[in-house]
mmCIF file of C-alpha atoms in Angstrom:
data_model
loop_
_atom_site.group_PDB
_atom_site.id
_atom_site.type_symbol
_atom_site.label_atom_id
_atom_site.label_comp_id
_atom_site.label_asym_id
_atom_site.label_seq_id
_atom_site.Cartn_x
_atom_site.Cartn_y
_atom_site.Cartn_z
ATOM 1 C CA MET A 1471 1.946 51.660 0.785
ATOM 2 C CA GLU A 1472 0.474 54.023 3.347
ATOM 3 C CA ILE A 1473 -0.528 52.717 6.779
ATOM 4 C CA LYS A 1474 -4.194 53.541 7.387
ATOM 5 C CA THR A 1475 -6.479 53.595 10.398
ATOM 6 C CA LEU A 1476 -10.069 52.369 10.269
ATOM 7 C CA GLU A 1477 -11.275 55.953 9.989
ATOM 8 C CA GLU A 1478 -9.109 56.515 6.903
ATOM 9 C CA LEU A 1479 -9.942 53.223 5.248
ATOM 10 C CA ASP A 1480 -12.395 52.616 2.405
ATOM 11 C CA LEU A 1481 -13.648 49.118 3.175
ATOM 12 C CA THR A 1482 -15.648 48.864 -0.029
ATOM 13 C CA MET A 1483 -12.483 47.850 -1.882
ATOM 14 C CA LEU A 1484 -11.766 45.096 0.626
ATOM 15 C CA THR A 1485 -15.183 43.601 1.311
ATOM 16 C CA ARG A 1486 -17.849 41.828 -0.723
ATOM 17 C CA LYS A 1487 -15.597 41.682 -3.785
ATOM 18 C CA SER A 1488 -16.979 39.775 -6.726
ATOM 19 C CA TYR A 1489 -16.156 39.480 -10.372
ATOM 20 C CA GLY A 1490 -19.375 37.719 -11.230
ATOM 21 C CA ASP A 1491 -21.498 40.748 -12.082
ATOM 22 C CA ASP A 1492 -20.404 41.612 -15.633
ATOM 23 C CA GLN A 1493 -23.524 41.552 -17.823
ATOM 24 C CA LEU A 1494 -21.612 41.321 -21.103
ATOM 25 C CA LEU A 1495 -19.719 38.285 -19.839
ATOM 26 C CA GLU A 1496 -22.940 36.833 -18.436
ATOM 27 C CA HIS A 1497 -24.415 37.021 -21.944
ATOM 28 C CA LYS A 1498 -21.344 35.503 -23.560
ATOM 29 C CA VAL A 1499 -21.345 32.612 -21.099
ATOM 30 C CA ALA A 1500 -25.059 32.074 -21.667
ATOM 31 C CA GLU A 1501 -24.378 31.738 -25.403
ATOM 32 C CA ILE A 1502 -21.699 29.110 -24.752
ATOM 33 C CA LEU A 1503 -24.017 27.147 -22.474
ATOM 34 C CA SER A 1504 -26.790 27.270 -25.075
ATOM 35 C CA GLU A 1505 -24.443 26.092 -27.800
ATOM 36 C CA ILE A 1506 -23.269 23.101 -25.763
ATOM 37 C CA LYS A 1507 -26.823 22.237 -24.743
ATOM 38 C CA LYS A 1508 -28.001 22.232 -28.376
ATOM 39 C CA GLU A 1509 -25.028 20.742 -30.203
ATOM 40 C CA GLY A 1510 -23.259 18.607 -27.611
ATOM 41 C CA ASP A 1511 -19.899 17.138 -28.582
ATOM 42 C CA SER A 1512 -19.529 19.030 -31.859
ATOM 43 C CA ALA A 1513 -19.818 22.357 -30.032
ATOM 44 C CA LEU A 1514 -17.484 21.148 -27.304
ATOM 45 C CA TYR A 1515 -14.754 20.293 -29.808
ATOM 46 C CA ALA A 1516 -15.260 23.559 -31.691
ATOM 47 C CA LEU A 1517 -15.108 25.700 -28.552
ATOM 48 C CA THR A 1518 -12.049 23.851 -27.270
ATOM 49 C CA GLU A 1519 -10.302 24.589 -30.544
ATOM 50 C CA LYS A 1520 -11.449 28.227 -30.423
ATOM 51 C CA TYR A 1521 -10.498 29.019 -26.833
ATOM 52 C CA ASP A 1522 -7.682 26.552 -26.088
ATOM 53 C CA GLY A 1523 -6.151 26.407 -29.554
ATOM 54 C CA VAL A 1524 -6.187 22.633 -29.832
ATOM 55 C CA ASP A 1525 -8.193 20.229 -32.007
ATOM 56 C CA LEU A 1526 -9.012 17.139 -29.949
ATOM 57 C CA ARG A 1527 -11.185 15.426 -32.557
ATOM 58 C CA PRO A 1528 -8.506 12.898 -33.578
ATOM 59 C CA SER A 1529 -7.785 11.753 -30.003
ATOM 60 C CA GLY A 1530 -11.072 12.484 -28.247
ATOM 61 C CA LEU A 1531 -11.773 14.396 -25.064
ATOM 62 C CA ARG A 1532 -11.303 11.608 -22.556
ATOM 63 C CA VAL A 1533 -7.919 10.830 -21.042
ATOM 64 C CA GLN A 1534 -7.001 7.216 -21.755
ATOM 65 C CA ALA A 1535 -5.204 4.724 -19.510
ATOM 66 C CA GLU A 1536 -1.958 4.978 -21.474
ATOM 67 C CA GLU A 1537 -1.872 8.729 -20.841
ATOM 68 C CA LEU A 1538 -2.015 8.076 -17.110
ATOM 69 C CA VAL A 1539 0.798 5.545 -17.357
ATOM 70 C CA LYS A 1540 2.889 8.072 -19.284
ATOM 71 C CA ALA A 1541 2.124 10.765 -16.706
ATOM 72 C CA TYR A 1542 3.510 8.613 -13.900
ATOM 73 C CA SER A 1543 6.756 8.228 -15.847
ATOM 74 C CA GLN A 1544 7.030 12.016 -16.151
ATOM 75 C CA VAL A 1545 6.745 13.024 -12.484
ATOM 76 C CA ASP A 1546 9.568 12.816 -9.978
ATOM 77 C CA GLU A 1547 9.572 10.605 -6.914
ATOM 78 C CA GLU A 1548 9.688 13.537 -4.523
ATOM 79 C CA PHE A 1549 6.468 14.935 -5.997
ATOM 80 C CA LEU A 1550 4.757 11.554 -5.795
ATOM 81 C CA ALA A 1551 5.820 11.044 -2.174
ATOM 82 C CA ALA A 1552 4.618 14.528 -1.179
ATOM 83 C CA LEU A 1553 1.340 14.046 -3.059
ATOM 84 C CA ARG A 1554 0.639 10.756 -1.307
ATOM 85 C CA LEU A 1555 1.369 12.216 2.114
ATOM 86 C CA ALA A 1556 -0.918 15.157 1.369
ATOM 87 C CA LYS A 1557 -3.666 12.789 0.235
ATOM 88 C CA GLU A 1558 -3.276 10.787 3.439
ATOM 89 C CA ASN A 1559 -3.654 13.950 5.553
ATOM 90 C CA ILE A 1560 -6.633 15.207 3.537
ATOM 91 C CA THR A 1561 -8.343 11.825 3.740
ATOM 92 C CA SER A 1562 -7.787 11.527 7.490
ATOM 93 C CA TYR A 1563 -9.188 15.009 8.123
ATOM 94 C CA HIS A 1564 -12.271 14.494 5.976
ATOM 95 C CA GLU A 1565 -12.979 11.036 7.414
ATOM 96 C CA LYS A 1566 -13.709 12.815 10.701
ATOM 97 C CA GLN A 1567 -16.478 14.794 8.989
ATOM 98 C CA LYS A 1568 -18.523 11.718 8.063
ATOM 99 C CA ARG A 1569 -21.965 11.439 9.586
ATOM 100 C CA THR A 1570 -24.334 8.494 9.575
ATOM 101 C CA SER A 1571 -28.008 7.971 8.916
ATOM 102 C CA TRP A 1572 -30.212 7.781 11.993
ATOM 103 C CA LEU A 1573 -33.628 6.527 13.105
ATOM 104 C CA ASP A 1574 -35.460 7.639 16.246
ATOM 105 C CA ALA A 1575 -38.103 5.201 17.540
ATOM 106 C CA LYS A 1576 -40.889 6.824 19.609
ATOM 107 C CA GLU A 1577 -42.889 5.205 22.388
ATOM 108 C CA ASP A 1578 -46.049 5.383 20.267
ATOM 109 C CA GLY A 1579 -44.478 3.113 17.637
ATOM 110 C CA SER A 1580 -43.673 5.812 15.077
ATOM 111 C CA ILE A 1581 -40.162 6.165 13.676
ATOM 112 C CA LEU A 1582 -38.545 9.344 12.383
ATOM 113 C CA GLY A 1583 -35.110 9.610 10.895
ATOM 114 C CA GLN A 1584 -32.760 10.784 8.222
ATOM 115 C CA LEU A 1585 -30.813 9.000 5.501
ATOM 116 C CA LEU A 1586 -27.449 10.458 4.536
ATOM 117 C CA LEU A 1587 -26.666 9.374 0.996
ATOM 118 C CA PRO A 1588 -23.733 10.168 -1.283
ATOM 119 C CA LEU A 1589 -24.382 11.779 -4.633
ATOM 120 C CA LYS A 1590 -23.940 9.304 -7.490
ATOM 121 C CA ARG A 1591 -21.980 11.381 -10.007
ATOM 122 C CA VAL A 1592 -20.089 14.640 -9.479
ATOM 123 C CA GLY A 1593 -17.894 16.833 -11.629
ATOM 124 C CA ILE A 1594 -14.775 18.612 -10.410
ATOM 125 C CA TYR A 1595 -13.218 21.520 -12.265
ATOM 126 C CA VAL A 1596 -9.440 21.909 -12.088
ATOM 127 C CA PRO A 1597 -8.001 25.159 -13.461
ATOM 128 C CA GLY A 1598 -5.322 25.066 -16.138
ATOM 129 C CA GLY A 1599 -3.805 27.647 -18.415
ATOM 130 C CA THR A 1600 -0.768 29.521 -17.068
ATOM 131 C CA ALA A 1601 -0.726 27.379 -13.936
ATOM 132 C CA ALA A 1602 -2.083 23.977 -12.983
ATOM 133 C CA TYR A 1603 -3.079 22.741 -9.558
ATOM 134 C CA PRO A 1604 -2.601 19.101 -8.486
ATOM 135 C CA SER A 1605 -3.582 20.247 -4.990
ATOM 136 C CA SER A 1606 -7.020 21.266 -6.270
ATOM 137 C CA VAL A 1607 -7.515 17.752 -7.600
ATOM 138 C CA LEU A 1608 -6.954 16.292 -4.146
ATOM 139 C CA MET A 1609 -9.073 18.884 -2.369
ATOM 140 C CA ASN A 1610 -12.066 18.261 -4.627
ATOM 141 C CA ALA A 1611 -11.824 14.526 -5.202
ATOM 142 C CA VAL A 1612 -10.816 13.180 -1.790
ATOM 143 C CA PRO A 1613 -13.931 14.434 0.096
ATOM 144 C CA ALA A 1614 -16.087 12.978 -2.681
ATOM 145 C CA VAL A 1615 -14.367 9.597 -2.292
ATOM 146 C CA VAL A 1616 -14.776 9.757 1.495
ATOM 147 C CA ALA A 1617 -18.466 10.576 1.034
ATOM 148 C CA GLY A 1618 -18.898 7.464 -1.137
ATOM 149 C CA VAL A 1619 -19.496 9.095 -4.541
ATOM 150 C CA GLU A 1620 -19.335 6.382 -7.225
ATOM 151 C CA GLU A 1621 -18.427 8.482 -10.269
ATOM 152 C CA ILE A 1622 -16.020 11.431 -10.032
ATOM 153 C CA VAL A 1623 -15.530 13.264 -13.313
ATOM 154 C CA MET A 1624 -12.649 15.723 -13.691
ATOM 155 C CA VAL A 1625 -12.420 18.394 -16.376
ATOM 156 C CA SER A 1626 -9.410 20.626 -16.993
ATOM 157 C CA PRO A 1627 -8.274 22.808 -19.925
ATOM 158 C CA PRO A 1628 -5.774 21.097 -22.258
ATOM 159 C CA ARG A 1629 -2.345 22.455 -23.061
ATOM 160 C CA LYS A 1630 -1.465 23.428 -26.625
ATOM 161 C CA ASP A 1631 -0.331 19.886 -27.397
ATOM 162 C CA GLY A 1632 -3.701 18.499 -26.281
ATOM 163 C CA SER A 1633 -2.417 17.023 -23.028
ATOM 164 C CA LEU A 1634 -2.914 17.745 -19.350
ATOM 165 C CA LEU A 1635 -0.065 18.424 -16.963
ATOM 166 C CA PRO A 1636 1.386 15.069 -15.782
ATOM 167 C CA GLU A 1637 1.187 16.155 -12.132
ATOM 168 C CA VAL A 1638 -2.542 16.853 -12.515
ATOM 169 C CA LEU A 1639 -3.170 13.459 -14.119
ATOM 170 C CA VAL A 1640 -1.199 11.643 -11.422
ATOM 171 C CA ALA A 1641 -3.080 13.534 -8.707
ATOM 172 C CA ALA A 1642 -6.381 12.490 -10.293
ATOM 173 C CA ALA A 1643 -5.340 8.848 -10.421
ATOM 174 C CA GLU A 1644 -4.118 8.920 -6.823
ATOM 175 C CA ALA A 1645 -7.243 10.697 -5.572
ATOM 176 C CA GLY A 1646 -9.721 8.240 -7.104
ATOM 177 C CA VAL A 1647 -11.090 10.224 -10.051
ATOM 178 C CA THR A 1648 -12.970 7.841 -12.355
ATOM 179 C CA GLU A 1649 -13.144 9.907 -15.585
ATOM 180 C CA ILE A 1650 -10.912 12.715 -16.889
ATOM 181 C CA TYR A 1651 -11.710 15.018 -19.807
ATOM 182 C CA LYS A 1652 -9.499 17.589 -21.522
ATOM 183 C CA VAL A 1653 -11.895 20.494 -21.618
ATOM 184 C CA GLY A 1654 -12.103 23.758 -19.718
ATOM 185 C CA GLY A 1655 -13.913 27.064 -19.406
ATOM 186 C CA ALA A 1656 -17.642 27.665 -19.503
ATOM 187 C CA GLN A 1657 -17.999 24.888 -22.083
ATOM 188 C CA ALA A 1658 -16.683 22.342 -19.585
ATOM 189 C CA ILE A 1659 -19.236 23.433 -16.992
ATOM 190 C CA ALA A 1660 -21.982 23.179 -19.612
ATOM 191 C CA ALA A 1661 -20.835 19.686 -20.568
ATOM 192 C CA LEU A 1662 -20.977 18.543 -16.944
ATOM 193 C CA ALA A 1663 -24.390 20.114 -16.401
ATOM 194 C CA PHE A 1664 -26.173 19.082 -19.605
ATOM 195 C CA GLY A 1665 -24.101 16.214 -21.006
ATOM 196 C CA THR A 1666 -22.753 16.157 -24.552
ATOM 197 C CA GLY A 1667 -22.578 12.542 -25.658
ATOM 198 C CA GLU A 1668 -18.993 11.805 -24.721
ATOM 199 C CA ILE A 1669 -19.563 13.374 -21.319
ATOM 200 C CA SER A 1670 -22.588 12.307 -19.267
ATOM 201 C CA PRO A 1671 -24.213 14.889 -16.968
ATOM 202 C CA VAL A 1672 -23.392 15.039 -13.273
ATOM 203 C CA ASP A 1673 -25.378 15.873 -10.149
ATOM 204 C CA LYS A 1674 -23.035 18.519 -8.758
ATOM 205 C CA ILE A 1675 -20.061 20.607 -9.894
ATOM 206 C CA THR A 1676 -17.274 21.730 -7.564
ATOM 207 C CA GLY A 1677 -13.975 23.511 -7.937
ATOM 208 C CA PRO A 1678 -12.785 27.054 -8.668
ATOM 209 C CA GLY A 1679 -12.022 28.578 -12.054
ATOM 210 C CA ASN A 1680 -11.799 31.872 -13.886
ATOM 211 C CA ILE A 1681 -14.664 34.298 -14.360
ATOM 212 C CA TYR A 1682 -16.144 32.264 -17.236
ATOM 213 C CA VAL A 1683 -16.217 29.164 -15.076
ATOM 214 C CA THR A 1684 -17.718 31.081 -12.157
ATOM 215 C CA LEU A 1685 -20.470 32.613 -14.297
ATOM 216 C CA ALA A 1686 -21.189 29.258 -15.934
ATOM 217 C CA LYS A 1687 -21.590 27.598 -12.536
ATOM 218 C CA LYS A 1688 -23.915 30.416 -11.525
ATOM 219 C CA GLN A 1689 -26.078 29.882 -14.617
ATOM 220 C CA VAL A 1690 -26.319 26.066 -14.465
ATOM 221 C CA PHE A 1691 -27.269 26.046 -10.787
ATOM 222 C CA GLY A 1692 -30.683 24.459 -10.583
ATOM 223 C CA THR A 1693 -29.947 22.028 -13.380
ATOM 224 C CA VAL A 1694 -27.155 20.768 -11.145
ATOM 225 C CA ASP A 1695 -25.950 21.769 -7.720
ATOM 226 C CA ILE A 1696 -22.679 23.689 -7.234
ATOM 227 C CA ASP A 1697 -20.337 24.152 -4.306
ATOM 228 C CA MET A 1698 -19.977 27.952 -4.330
ATOM 229 C CA LEU A 1699 -19.130 30.926 -6.546
ATOM 230 C CA ALA A 1700 -15.412 31.355 -6.015
ATOM 231 C CA GLY A 1701 -13.868 34.795 -6.362
ATOM 232 C CA PRO A 1702 -10.304 36.103 -6.065
ATOM 233 C CA SER A 1703 -8.153 34.689 -3.280
ATOM 234 C CA GLU A 1704 -7.838 36.550 0.034
ATOM 235 C CA ILE A 1705 -5.716 36.606 3.139
ATOM 236 C CA LEU A 1706 -6.119 38.713 6.280
ATOM 237 C CA ILE A 1707 -3.437 38.593 8.957
ATOM 238 C CA LEU A 1708 -4.029 39.895 12.478
ATOM 239 C CA ALA A 1709 -0.616 40.322 14.086
ATOM 240 C CA ASP A 1710 0.868 41.726 17.284
ATOM 241 C CA GLU A 1711 4.367 42.931 18.130
ATOM 242 C CA SER A 1712 5.667 39.346 18.365
ATOM 243 C CA ALA A 1713 5.195 38.739 14.624
ATOM 244 C CA GLN A 1714 8.132 38.728 12.202
ATOM 245 C CA PRO A 1715 7.811 41.222 9.292
ATOM 246 C CA GLU A 1716 9.743 38.959 6.907
ATOM 247 C CA GLU A 1717 7.327 36.101 7.549
ATOM 248 C CA LEU A 1718 4.238 38.308 7.352
ATOM 249 C CA ALA A 1719 5.337 39.763 4.017
ATOM 250 C CA ALA A 1720 5.876 36.296 2.592
ATOM 251 C CA ASP A 1721 2.413 35.228 3.734
ATOM 252 C CA LEU A 1722 0.764 38.307 2.223
ATOM 253 C CA LEU A 1723 2.473 37.715 -1.114
ATOM 254 C CA SER A 1724 1.498 34.032 -1.114
ATOM 255 C CA GLN A 1725 -2.007 35.189 -2.012
ATOM 256 C CA ALA A 1726 -1.103 38.266 -4.042
ATOM 257 C CA GLU A 1727 0.716 36.112 -6.595
ATOM 258 C CA HIS A 1728 -2.524 34.261 -7.413
ATOM 259 C CA ASP A 1729 -4.385 36.994 -9.236
ATOM 260 C CA PRO A 1730 -4.310 40.788 -9.762
ATOM 261 C CA LEU A 1731 -7.693 40.803 -8.014
ATOM 262 C CA ALA A 1732 -6.439 38.885 -4.959
ATOM 263 C CA SER A 1733 -6.540 40.663 -1.619
ATOM 264 C CA SER A 1734 -3.795 40.706 1.055
ATOM 265 C CA ILE A 1735 -4.530 42.608 4.271
ATOM 266 C CA LEU A 1736 -2.405 43.083 7.358
ATOM 267 C CA VAL A 1737 -4.027 44.340 10.564
ATOM 268 C CA SER A 1738 -2.150 45.240 13.747
ATOM 269 C CA PRO A 1739 -2.076 47.679 16.687
ATOM 270 C CA ASP A 1740 1.734 47.963 16.188
ATOM 271 C CA ARG A 1741 2.595 50.717 13.694
ATOM 272 C CA LYS A 1742 6.304 49.901 13.619
ATOM 273 C CA MET A 1743 5.633 46.300 12.699
ATOM 274 C CA LEU A 1744 3.204 47.413 9.961
ATOM 275 C CA GLU A 1745 5.781 49.770 8.475
ATOM 276 C CA GLU A 1746 8.525 47.141 8.538
ATOM 277 C CA THR A 1747 6.252 44.585 6.903
ATOM 278 C CA VAL A 1748 5.223 46.958 4.122
ATOM 279 C CA ALA A 1749 8.904 47.629 3.410
ATOM 280 C CA GLU A 1750 9.590 43.901 3.429
ATOM 281 C CA VAL A 1751 6.755 43.292 0.951
ATOM 282 C CA GLU A 1752 8.416 45.741 -1.435
ATOM 283 C CA ARG A 1753 11.744 43.947 -1.062
ATOM 284 C CA GLN A 1754 10.264 40.477 -1.614
ATOM 285 C CA LEU A 1755 8.111 41.576 -4.534
ATOM 286 C CA LYS A 1756 11.228 42.179 -6.625
ATOM 287 C CA LEU A 1757 12.259 38.547 -6.156
ATOM 288 C CA LEU A 1758 9.028 36.894 -7.292
ATOM 289 C CA PRO A 1759 8.663 35.204 -10.697
ATOM 290 C CA ARG A 1760 5.028 36.406 -10.758
ATOM 291 C CA GLN A 1761 6.006 39.897 -9.657
ATOM 292 C CA ASP A 1762 3.678 41.751 -12.037
ATOM 293 C CA ILE A 1763 0.615 39.855 -10.809
ATOM 294 C CA ALA A 1764 1.558 40.142 -7.150
ATOM 295 C CA ARG A 1765 2.343 43.863 -7.427
ATOM 296 C CA ALA A 1766 -0.965 44.632 -9.151
ATOM 297 C CA SER A 1767 -2.802 42.780 -6.380
ATOM 298 C CA TRP A 1768 -0.843 44.423 -3.554
ATOM 299 C CA GLU A 1769 -1.144 47.947 -4.912
ATOM 300 C CA THR A 1770 -4.873 47.708 -5.652
ATOM 301 C CA TYR A 1771 -6.308 45.355 -3.041
ATOM 302 C CA GLY A 1772 -3.565 45.212 -0.423
ATOM 303 C CA ALA A 1773 -3.820 47.086 2.868
ATOM 304 C CA ALA A 1774 -1.887 47.696 6.070
ATOM 305 C CA ILE A 1775 -4.355 48.743 8.762
ATOM 306 C CA LEU A 1776 -3.574 50.220 12.169
ATOM 307 C CA VAL A 1777 -6.114 49.370 14.876
ATOM 308 C CA LYS A 1778 -6.206 50.492 18.499
ATOM 309 C CA ASP A 1779 -5.979 46.926 19.841
ATOM 310 C CA LEU A 1780 -6.385 43.276 18.852
ATOM 311 C CA ALA A 1781 -10.072 43.308 19.784
ATOM 312 C CA GLU A 1782 -10.731 46.018 17.199
ATOM 313 C CA GLY A 1783 -8.672 44.028 14.716
ATOM 314 C CA MET A 1784 -10.747 40.922 15.361
ATOM 315 C CA SER A 1785 -13.947 42.886 14.851
ATOM 316 C CA LEU A 1786 -12.618 44.116 11.490
ATOM 317 C CA ALA A 1787 -11.632 40.596 10.472
ATOM 318 C CA ASN A 1788 -15.132 39.332 11.204
ATOM 319 C CA GLN A 1789 -16.554 42.193 9.161
ATOM 320 C CA ILE A 1790 -14.367 41.389 6.148
ATOM 321 C CA ALA A 1791 -14.902 37.595 6.524
ATOM 322 C CA PRO A 1792 -11.662 36.577 4.789
ATOM 323 C CA GLU A 1793 -11.029 33.356 2.933
ATOM 324 C CA HIS A 1794 -7.772 32.804 4.868
ATOM 325 C CA PHE A 1795 -7.346 34.317 8.331
ATOM 326 C CA GLU A 1796 -3.948 34.142 10.055
ATOM 327 C CA LEU A 1797 -3.765 34.897 13.772
ATOM 328 C CA VAL A 1798 -0.082 35.661 14.277
ATOM 329 C CA VAL A 1799 -0.228 36.731 17.915
ATOM 330 C CA LYS A 1800 1.359 35.567 21.180
ATOM 331 C CA GLU A 1801 -1.621 33.516 22.321
ATOM 332 C CA PRO A 1802 -3.681 32.702 19.197
ATOM 333 C CA TYR A 1803 -5.936 30.180 20.934
ATOM 334 C CA SER A 1804 -7.179 32.862 23.302
ATOM 335 C CA TRP A 1805 -8.637 34.649 20.248
ATOM 336 C CA LEU A 1806 -10.008 31.632 18.399
ATOM 337 C CA GLY A 1807 -13.335 31.800 20.228
ATOM 338 C CA ARG A 1808 -13.929 35.296 18.847
ATOM 339 C CA VAL A 1809 -13.694 34.216 15.215
ATOM 340 C CA ARG A 1810 -17.110 34.429 13.566
ATOM 341 C CA ASN A 1811 -16.444 34.751 9.841
ATOM 342 C CA ALA A 1812 -13.529 33.078 8.055
ATOM 343 C CA GLY A 1813 -12.997 30.290 5.568
ATOM 344 C CA ALA A 1814 -10.001 28.863 7.428
ATOM 345 C CA VAL A 1815 -8.092 30.072 10.497
ATOM 346 C CA PHE A 1816 -4.309 29.637 10.811
ATOM 347 C CA LEU A 1817 -2.981 29.897 14.360
ATOM 348 C CA GLY A 1818 0.517 31.117 15.154
ATOM 349 C CA ARG A 1819 3.646 31.915 13.141
ATOM 350 C CA PHE A 1820 4.300 28.291 12.220
ATOM 351 C CA SER A 1821 0.942 27.897 10.421
ATOM 352 C CA PRO A 1822 1.440 29.877 7.197
ATOM 353 C CA GLU A 1823 -1.408 29.724 4.701
ATOM 354 C CA PRO A 1824 0.320 27.313 2.253
ATOM 355 C CA VAL A 1825 0.253 24.628 4.975
ATOM 356 C CA GLY A 1826 -3.505 24.584 4.459
ATOM 357 C CA ASP A 1827 -3.293 24.950 0.693
ATOM 358 C CA TYR A 1828 -1.290 21.796 0.223
ATOM 359 C CA PHE A 1829 -0.769 19.492 3.120
ATOM 360 C CA ALA A 1830 -2.344 19.797 6.564
ATOM 361 C CA GLY A 1831 -5.678 18.174 5.658
ATOM 362 C CA PRO A 1832 -8.457 20.798 5.845
ATOM 363 C CA ASN A 1833 -9.884 21.741 2.473
ATOM 364 C CA HIS A 1834 -8.454 24.684 0.548
ATOM 365 C CA VAL A 1835 -11.647 25.299 -1.453
ATOM 366 C CA LEU A 1836 -12.957 28.124 0.714
ATOM 367 C CA PRO A 1837 -15.607 30.862 0.601
ATOM 368 C CA THR A 1838 -14.399 34.222 -0.749
ATOM 369 C CA GLY A 1839 -15.717 37.754 -1.188
ATOM 370 C CA GLY A 1840 -17.278 37.946 2.265
ATOM 371 C CA THR A 1841 -19.307 34.770 1.761
ATOM 372 C CA ALA A 1842 -17.596 33.166 4.763
ATOM 373 C CA ARG A 1843 -20.443 34.860 6.619
ATOM 374 C CA PHE A 1844 -22.681 32.008 5.461
ATOM 375 C CA TYR A 1845 -20.658 29.485 3.411
ATOM 376 C CA SER A 1846 -18.443 26.646 4.635
ATOM 377 C CA PRO A 1847 -15.303 25.146 3.098
ATOM 378 C CA LEU A 1848 -15.719 22.245 0.689
ATOM 379 C CA ASN A 1849 -16.304 19.163 2.845
ATOM 380 C CA VAL A 1850 -17.781 15.669 2.901
ATOM 381 C CA ASP A 1851 -21.319 17.033 3.298
ATOM 382 C CA THR A 1852 -20.823 18.879 -0.004
ATOM 383 C CA PHE A 1853 -21.057 15.497 -1.725
ATOM 384 C CA MET A 1854 -23.983 14.120 0.245
ATOM 385 C CA LYS A 1855 -27.714 14.650 0.443
ATOM 386 C CA LYS A 1856 -30.193 14.097 3.243
ATOM 387 C CA VAL A 1857 -33.472 12.211 2.934
ATOM 388 C CA SER A 1858 -36.111 12.453 5.656
ATOM 389 C CA VAL A 1859 -37.727 9.234 6.952
ATOM 390 C CA ILE A 1860 -41.273 9.193 8.404
ATOM 391 C CA SER A 1861 -43.033 6.097 9.682
ATOM 392 C CA TYR A 1862 -46.186 6.939 11.691
ATOM 393 C CA SER A 1863 -47.897 4.276 13.765
ATOM 394 C CA GLU A 1864 -51.676 3.831 13.931
ATOM 395 C CA LYS A 1865 -51.638 5.153 17.470
ATOM 396 C CA ALA A 1866 -49.675 8.267 16.457
ATOM 397 C CA LEU A 1867 -51.938 9.066 13.507
ATOM 398 C CA GLN A 1868 -55.038 8.564 15.646
ATOM 399 C CA ARG A 1869 -53.635 11.049 18.146
ATOM 400 C CA ASP A 1870 -52.397 13.651 15.642
ATOM 401 C CA GLY A 1871 -54.776 13.215 12.716
ATOM 402 C CA ARG A 1872 -57.317 15.868 13.752
ATOM 403 C CA HIS A 1873 -54.570 18.458 14.192
ATOM 404 C CA ILE A 1874 -53.094 17.641 10.782
ATOM 405 C CA ALA A 1875 -56.474 17.877 9.069
ATOM 406 C CA HIS A 1876 -57.242 21.164 10.814
ATOM 407 C CA LEU A 1877 -53.941 22.723 9.693
ATOM 408 C CA ALA A 1878 -54.507 21.500 6.125
ATOM 409 C CA ARG A 1879 -57.956 23.093 5.943
ATOM 410 C CA LYS A 1880 -56.571 26.348 7.323
ATOM 411 C CA GLU A 1881 -54.323 26.390 4.243
ATOM 412 C CA GLY A 1882 -57.245 25.603 1.952
ATOM 413 C CA LEU A 1883 -55.975 22.125 1.079
ATOM 414 C CA GLU A 1884 -59.033 19.910 1.529
ATOM 415 C CA ALA A 1885 -57.485 16.873 -0.158
ATOM 416 C CA HIS A 1886 -54.653 16.933 2.326
ATOM 417 C CA ALA A 1887 -57.130 16.815 5.216
ATOM 418 C CA ARG A 1888 -59.124 14.000 3.601
ATOM 419 C CA ALA A 1889 -55.949 11.937 3.019
ATOM 420 C CA VAL A 1890 -55.523 11.795 6.786
ATOM 421 C CA GLU A 1891 -59.224 11.255 7.536
ATOM 422 C CA ALA A 1892 -59.452 8.435 4.984
ATOM 423 C CA ARG A 1893 -57.775 6.131 7.533
ATOM 424 C CA LYS A 1894 -60.952 6.430 9.680
ATOM 425 C CA LEU A 1895 -59.163 6.450 12.993
ATOM 426 C CA TRP A 1896 -61.570 8.815 14.752
#
């Protein structure tokens, strides 16, 4: 890979990436949603057989208690111990995000406030297929539990034998998921949004998936709420001469192995370090089980960028707004205050991105494709709603009523004005 300066770089390949703009796929997803909406369970079974190659009619879509018991017998103790520690960290972190309802009593006797209420029923999508992600179960379900959501419904594509990965089932049980269904793709999103009979509709859908899942979430928004439209994974590393090329290469490839569309970018004012890291990426690529995926990502969406100084590198990082942003510099905290756009920031050489993916506590469901400019990571507020509270006193309405009526009439809404005047306070 060639080292490039900002002047030589085409940023269009590295910024605002999205794979949610394919009109043919949009149409195909719309057809699936329509089919589920019209035919419910029968369409869900048929589409699961068509796309996942498994007929679930004999056993049903819902995971039963005995399947959970069996799953526990199939996972090793080391996995279970690590999972429980991760859940503890994730719970502790998200507990600190909780906010409470409030009321503000005025001297005139009126009371204004806000109720913070958990959603009643949410759906979480957990990817399956070639890889499965117990960590995604925790990251989606734990904040919902902390928020106080009563019903947490998980959907995930079944394997060819009609089962879900034991580690995914155990993670769901540990995290507090209340219902689990063996269904994936756009049809799973449709089932959560519209209901099918076996699956009751939810209020919100969270969790990343493939392009079909992303487009389905986009199309059901409004019927239900969604967390975000997740795109390919990203990492941007800003490094100085103190960074270790072997470590940087490993961090870059940790995202490249996700998806051929994933993006791994290294930025530094040190050309020698950039060159050594690029060489190290090539060496490590040959050792990866998912080498083909990682190589396609690195060669298409990877970049090694030479900047004049760290300040210019920080400006570039804020422009790209990466999902994961590693600050591998001598004094990372001195640069933290300059971060404006990033899903998550990792400070120093001992904070590699997988620490956040699995264990530290902050959520790994993060904005991608430049949307960190305005989106936040999945959090407790994702699973809550706010309700305004207004209690006006007689004294307050007597004081403000004329102003309210005047504003209403300026907007041509006579009935609004009369609703205030009907109290006959002036």
